[in-house]
Coordinates of C-alpha atoms (C1' of nucleotides) in Angstrom, one line a residue:
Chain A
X695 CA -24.4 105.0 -7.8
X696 CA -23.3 106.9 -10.9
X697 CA -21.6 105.6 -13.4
X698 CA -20.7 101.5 -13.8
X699 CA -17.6 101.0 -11.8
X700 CA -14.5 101.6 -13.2
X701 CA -14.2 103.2 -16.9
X702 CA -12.4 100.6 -19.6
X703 CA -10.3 103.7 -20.7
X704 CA -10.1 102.8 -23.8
X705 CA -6.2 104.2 -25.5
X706 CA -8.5 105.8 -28.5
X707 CA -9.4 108.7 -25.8
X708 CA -6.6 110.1 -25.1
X709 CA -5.2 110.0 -28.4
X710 CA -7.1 114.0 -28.8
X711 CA -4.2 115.7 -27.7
X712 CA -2.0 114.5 -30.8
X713 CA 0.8 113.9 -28.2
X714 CA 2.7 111.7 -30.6
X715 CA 6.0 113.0 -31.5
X716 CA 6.7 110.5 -34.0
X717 CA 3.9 110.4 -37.0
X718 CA 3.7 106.6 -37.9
X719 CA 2.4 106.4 -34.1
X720 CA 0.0 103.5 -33.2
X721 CA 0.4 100.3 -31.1
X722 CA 2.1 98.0 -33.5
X723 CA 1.4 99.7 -37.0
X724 CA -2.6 98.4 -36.8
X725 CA -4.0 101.0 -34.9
X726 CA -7.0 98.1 -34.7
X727 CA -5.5 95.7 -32.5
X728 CA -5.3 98.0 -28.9
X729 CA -1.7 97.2 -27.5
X730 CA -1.1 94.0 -25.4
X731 CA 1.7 94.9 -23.8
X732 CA 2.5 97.0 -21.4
X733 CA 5.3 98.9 -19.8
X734 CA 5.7 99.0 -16.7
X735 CA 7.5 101.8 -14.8
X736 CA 9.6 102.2 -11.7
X737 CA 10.0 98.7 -10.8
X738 CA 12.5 97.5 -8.1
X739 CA 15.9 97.0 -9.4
X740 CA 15.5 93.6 -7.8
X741 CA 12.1 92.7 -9.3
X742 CA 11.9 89.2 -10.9
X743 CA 9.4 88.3 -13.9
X744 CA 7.8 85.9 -11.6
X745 CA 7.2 88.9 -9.6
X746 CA 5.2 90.5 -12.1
X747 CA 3.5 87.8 -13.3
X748 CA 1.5 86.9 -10.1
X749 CA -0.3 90.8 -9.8
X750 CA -0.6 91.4 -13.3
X751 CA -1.7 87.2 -14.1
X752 CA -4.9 88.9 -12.4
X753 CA -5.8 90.1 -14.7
X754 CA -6.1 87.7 -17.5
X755 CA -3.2 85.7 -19.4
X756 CA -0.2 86.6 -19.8
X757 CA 1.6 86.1 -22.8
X758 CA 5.2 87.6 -21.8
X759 CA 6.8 88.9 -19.1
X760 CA 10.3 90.1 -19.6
X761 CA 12.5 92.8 -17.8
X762 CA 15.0 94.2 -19.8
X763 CA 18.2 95.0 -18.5
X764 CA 21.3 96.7 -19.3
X765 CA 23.5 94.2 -21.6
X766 CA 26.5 95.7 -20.0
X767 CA 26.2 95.2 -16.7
X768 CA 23.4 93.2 -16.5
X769 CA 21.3 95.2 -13.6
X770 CA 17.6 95.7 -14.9
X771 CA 16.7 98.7 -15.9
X772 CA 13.9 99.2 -13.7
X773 CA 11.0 99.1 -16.1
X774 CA 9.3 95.7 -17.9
X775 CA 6.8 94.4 -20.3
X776 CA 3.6 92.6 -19.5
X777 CA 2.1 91.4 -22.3
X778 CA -1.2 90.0 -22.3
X779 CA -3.0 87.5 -24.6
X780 CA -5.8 89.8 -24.7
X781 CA -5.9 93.7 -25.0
X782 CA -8.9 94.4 -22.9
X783 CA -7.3 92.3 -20.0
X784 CA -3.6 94.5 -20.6
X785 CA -6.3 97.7 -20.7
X786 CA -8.1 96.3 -17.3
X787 CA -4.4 95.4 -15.6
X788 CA -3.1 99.1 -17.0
X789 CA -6.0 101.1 -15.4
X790 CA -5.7 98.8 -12.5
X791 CA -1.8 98.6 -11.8
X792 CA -1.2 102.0 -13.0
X793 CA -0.1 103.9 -9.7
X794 CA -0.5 100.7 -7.3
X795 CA 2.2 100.5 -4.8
X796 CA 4.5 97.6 -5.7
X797 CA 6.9 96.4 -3.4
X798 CA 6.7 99.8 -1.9
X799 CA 7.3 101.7 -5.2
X800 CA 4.3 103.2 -7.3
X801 CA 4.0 101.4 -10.7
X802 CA 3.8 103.1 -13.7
X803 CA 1.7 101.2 -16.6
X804 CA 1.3 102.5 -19.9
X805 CA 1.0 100.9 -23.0
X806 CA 4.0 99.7 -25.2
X807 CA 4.6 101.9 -27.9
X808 CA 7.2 100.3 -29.6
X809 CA 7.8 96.7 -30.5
X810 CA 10.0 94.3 -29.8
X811 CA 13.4 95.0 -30.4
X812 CA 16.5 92.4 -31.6
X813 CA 19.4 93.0 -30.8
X814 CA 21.0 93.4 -34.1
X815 CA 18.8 97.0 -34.1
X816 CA 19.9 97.0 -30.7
X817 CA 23.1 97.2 -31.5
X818 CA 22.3 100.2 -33.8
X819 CA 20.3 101.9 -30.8
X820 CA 23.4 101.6 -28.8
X821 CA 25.0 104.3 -31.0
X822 CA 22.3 106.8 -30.5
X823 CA 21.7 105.7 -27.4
X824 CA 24.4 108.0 -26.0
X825 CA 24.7 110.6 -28.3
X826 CA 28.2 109.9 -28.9
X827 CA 29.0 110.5 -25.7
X828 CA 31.8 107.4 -25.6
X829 CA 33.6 109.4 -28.4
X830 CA 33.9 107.6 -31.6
X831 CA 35.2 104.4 -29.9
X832 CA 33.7 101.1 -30.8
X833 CA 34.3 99.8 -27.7
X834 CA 31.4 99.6 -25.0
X835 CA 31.7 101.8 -21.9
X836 CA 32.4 99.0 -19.1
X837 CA 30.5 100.2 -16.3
X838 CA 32.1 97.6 -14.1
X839 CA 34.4 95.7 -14.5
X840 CA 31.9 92.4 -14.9
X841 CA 31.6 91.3 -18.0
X842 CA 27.7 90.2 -19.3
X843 CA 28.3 87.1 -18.6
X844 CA 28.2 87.4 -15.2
X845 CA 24.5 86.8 -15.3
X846 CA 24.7 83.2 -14.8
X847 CA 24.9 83.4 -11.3
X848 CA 23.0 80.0 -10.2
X849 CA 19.7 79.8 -11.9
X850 CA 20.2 80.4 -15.5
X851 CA 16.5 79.7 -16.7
X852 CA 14.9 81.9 -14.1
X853 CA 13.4 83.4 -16.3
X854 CA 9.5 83.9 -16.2
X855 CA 10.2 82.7 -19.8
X856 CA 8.7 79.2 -20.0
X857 CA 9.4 77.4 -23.4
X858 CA 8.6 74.0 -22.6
X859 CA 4.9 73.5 -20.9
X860 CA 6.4 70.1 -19.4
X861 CA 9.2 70.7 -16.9
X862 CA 11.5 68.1 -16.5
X863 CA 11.8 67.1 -13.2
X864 CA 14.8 65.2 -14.3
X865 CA 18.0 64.7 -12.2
X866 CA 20.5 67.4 -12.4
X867 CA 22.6 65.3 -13.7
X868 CA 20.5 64.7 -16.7
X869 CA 23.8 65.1 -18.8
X870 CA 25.5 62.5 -20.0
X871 CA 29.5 62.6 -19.8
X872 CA 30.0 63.0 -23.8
X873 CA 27.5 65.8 -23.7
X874 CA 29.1 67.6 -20.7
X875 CA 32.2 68.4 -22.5
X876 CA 29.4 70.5 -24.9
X877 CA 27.9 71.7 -22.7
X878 CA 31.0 74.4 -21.1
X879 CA 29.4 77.7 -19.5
X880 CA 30.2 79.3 -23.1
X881 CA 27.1 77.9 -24.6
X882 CA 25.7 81.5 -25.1
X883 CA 24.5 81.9 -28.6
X884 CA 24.7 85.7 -29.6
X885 CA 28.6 86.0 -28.1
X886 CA 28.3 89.3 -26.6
X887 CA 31.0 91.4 -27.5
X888 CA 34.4 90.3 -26.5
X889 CA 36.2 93.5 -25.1
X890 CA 37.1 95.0 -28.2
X891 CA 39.9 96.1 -26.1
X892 CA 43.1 96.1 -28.7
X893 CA 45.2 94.6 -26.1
X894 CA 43.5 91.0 -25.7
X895 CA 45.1 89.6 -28.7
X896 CA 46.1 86.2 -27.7
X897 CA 42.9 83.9 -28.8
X898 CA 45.9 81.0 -28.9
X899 CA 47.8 80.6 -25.9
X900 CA 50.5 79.3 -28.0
X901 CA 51.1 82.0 -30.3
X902 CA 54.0 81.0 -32.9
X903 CA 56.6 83.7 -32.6
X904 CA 57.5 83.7 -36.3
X905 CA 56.7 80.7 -39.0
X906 CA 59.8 82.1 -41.2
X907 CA 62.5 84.0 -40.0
X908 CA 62.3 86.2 -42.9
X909 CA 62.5 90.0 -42.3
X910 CA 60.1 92.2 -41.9
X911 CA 56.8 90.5 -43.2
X912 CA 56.1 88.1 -40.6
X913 CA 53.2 86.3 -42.1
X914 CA 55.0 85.1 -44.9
X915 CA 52.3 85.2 -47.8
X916 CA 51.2 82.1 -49.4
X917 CA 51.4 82.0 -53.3
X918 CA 48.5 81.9 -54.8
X919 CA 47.1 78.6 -54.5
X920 CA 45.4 78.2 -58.0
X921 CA 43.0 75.3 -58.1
X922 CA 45.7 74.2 -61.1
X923 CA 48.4 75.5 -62.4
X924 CA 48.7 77.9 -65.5
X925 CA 48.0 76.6 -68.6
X926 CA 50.8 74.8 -68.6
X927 CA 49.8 71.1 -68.3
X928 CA 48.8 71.1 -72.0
X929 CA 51.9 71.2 -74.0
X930 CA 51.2 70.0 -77.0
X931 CA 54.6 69.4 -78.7
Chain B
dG1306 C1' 7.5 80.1 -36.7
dT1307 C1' 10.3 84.1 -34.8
dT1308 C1' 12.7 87.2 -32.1
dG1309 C1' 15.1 87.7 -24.5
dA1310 C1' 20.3 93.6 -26.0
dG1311 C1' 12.4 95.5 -25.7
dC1312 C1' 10.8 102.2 -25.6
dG1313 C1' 9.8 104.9 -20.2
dT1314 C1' 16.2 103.5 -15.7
dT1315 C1' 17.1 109.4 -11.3

DNA sequence: GTTGAGCGTT
């Protein structure tokens, strides 16, 4: 038998051909630490973390599973992120998983290059992400006409995202009365853009037609509310 | 201690 089973394939080989377009290149700014996570390609549009977790778990532990998808409309994108705890296991599960038939597709795994993203530099990337092509508007292109929040469709913490180690195995109705009134399906934190749409104006339902009847200016301008008034309290006669 | 709008979606 030549050779030792499978070659580690380690990133640092390939790196001869100087295929990086961008300069400050390198998994993560250390180019000690090899890259944890990886990106996987050409994943069903209906693929759950979960999903991912099981094949790629083989491989060692994960750290992170998480499919992006498009804020918009909320379908995944079709690619993910496996991150591992350790490199060598996300270098194992890459050479392993890269080309394997999943769920009838052929995966693509490569190594992250970028990191993690907020969304406030999303935000930015959404400008470029086009090119302009939405014209100068602000507003987002609505694919459909479903707004983000649609996501919630029954299982809000499906995610492969598991924060708390215990799971409660509480009662649904682990809620008490006085919370529930908190706890309305607006409990997003980041409030996703709100149509920017300059025709949904009325945040009120009762919008007061006019305060004062006065012409023109309808807001009629306070006067300056000075914590006190002019020097006028001391009058020394 | 962190980030869920994560780059590579046909």
């Amino acid at each position: 038998m030549r050779g030792r089973s499978y070659t580690p394939s380690p990133p640092r080989g390939y790196s001869r051909r100087g295929r990086s377009p961008s300069p400050r290149g390198r998994y993560g700014g250390r180019g000690r630490d090899l890259p944890t996570s990886l990106l996987v390609r050409n994943l069903r549009h209906d693929c759950r973390p979960e999903d991912l977790r099981r094949p790629f778990g083989e491989f060692g532990p994960l750290k992170d599973v998480y499919l992006p998808r498009d804020y918009h409309t909320g379908e995944p994108r079709g690619f993910g992120f496996v991150q591992y705890v350790d490199p060598a296991d996300a270098a194992e599960a890459k050479y392993q998983m890269d080309g394997q038939i999943f769920h009838g597709r052929e995966l693509t795994v490569v190594f992250a290059e970028e990191n993690r993203k907020k969304p406030v530099e999303m935000r930015q990337r959404e400008r470029t992400r086009g090119g302009g092509r939405y014209d100068r508007r602000r507003s987002p292109p609505r694919y459909s006409r479903s707004p983000p929040l649609r996501y919630a469709k029954s299982r809000s913490r499906s995610r492969d995202y598991t924060p708390s180690p215990k799971r409660r195995q509480y009662s649904r109705s682990s809620v008490s009365p006085q919370d529930r009134r908190y706890s309305r399906e607006r409990s997003y934190s980041r409030s996703p853009p709100p149509y920017n749409g300059s025709r949904s104006r009325s945040q009120s339902p009762r919008q007061v037609q006019s305060q004062s009847p006065s012409r023109g200016r309808s807001r009629s301008p306070k006067p300056r509310e000075y914590s006190r008034e002019p020097s006028q309290d001391l009058s020394p006669r």
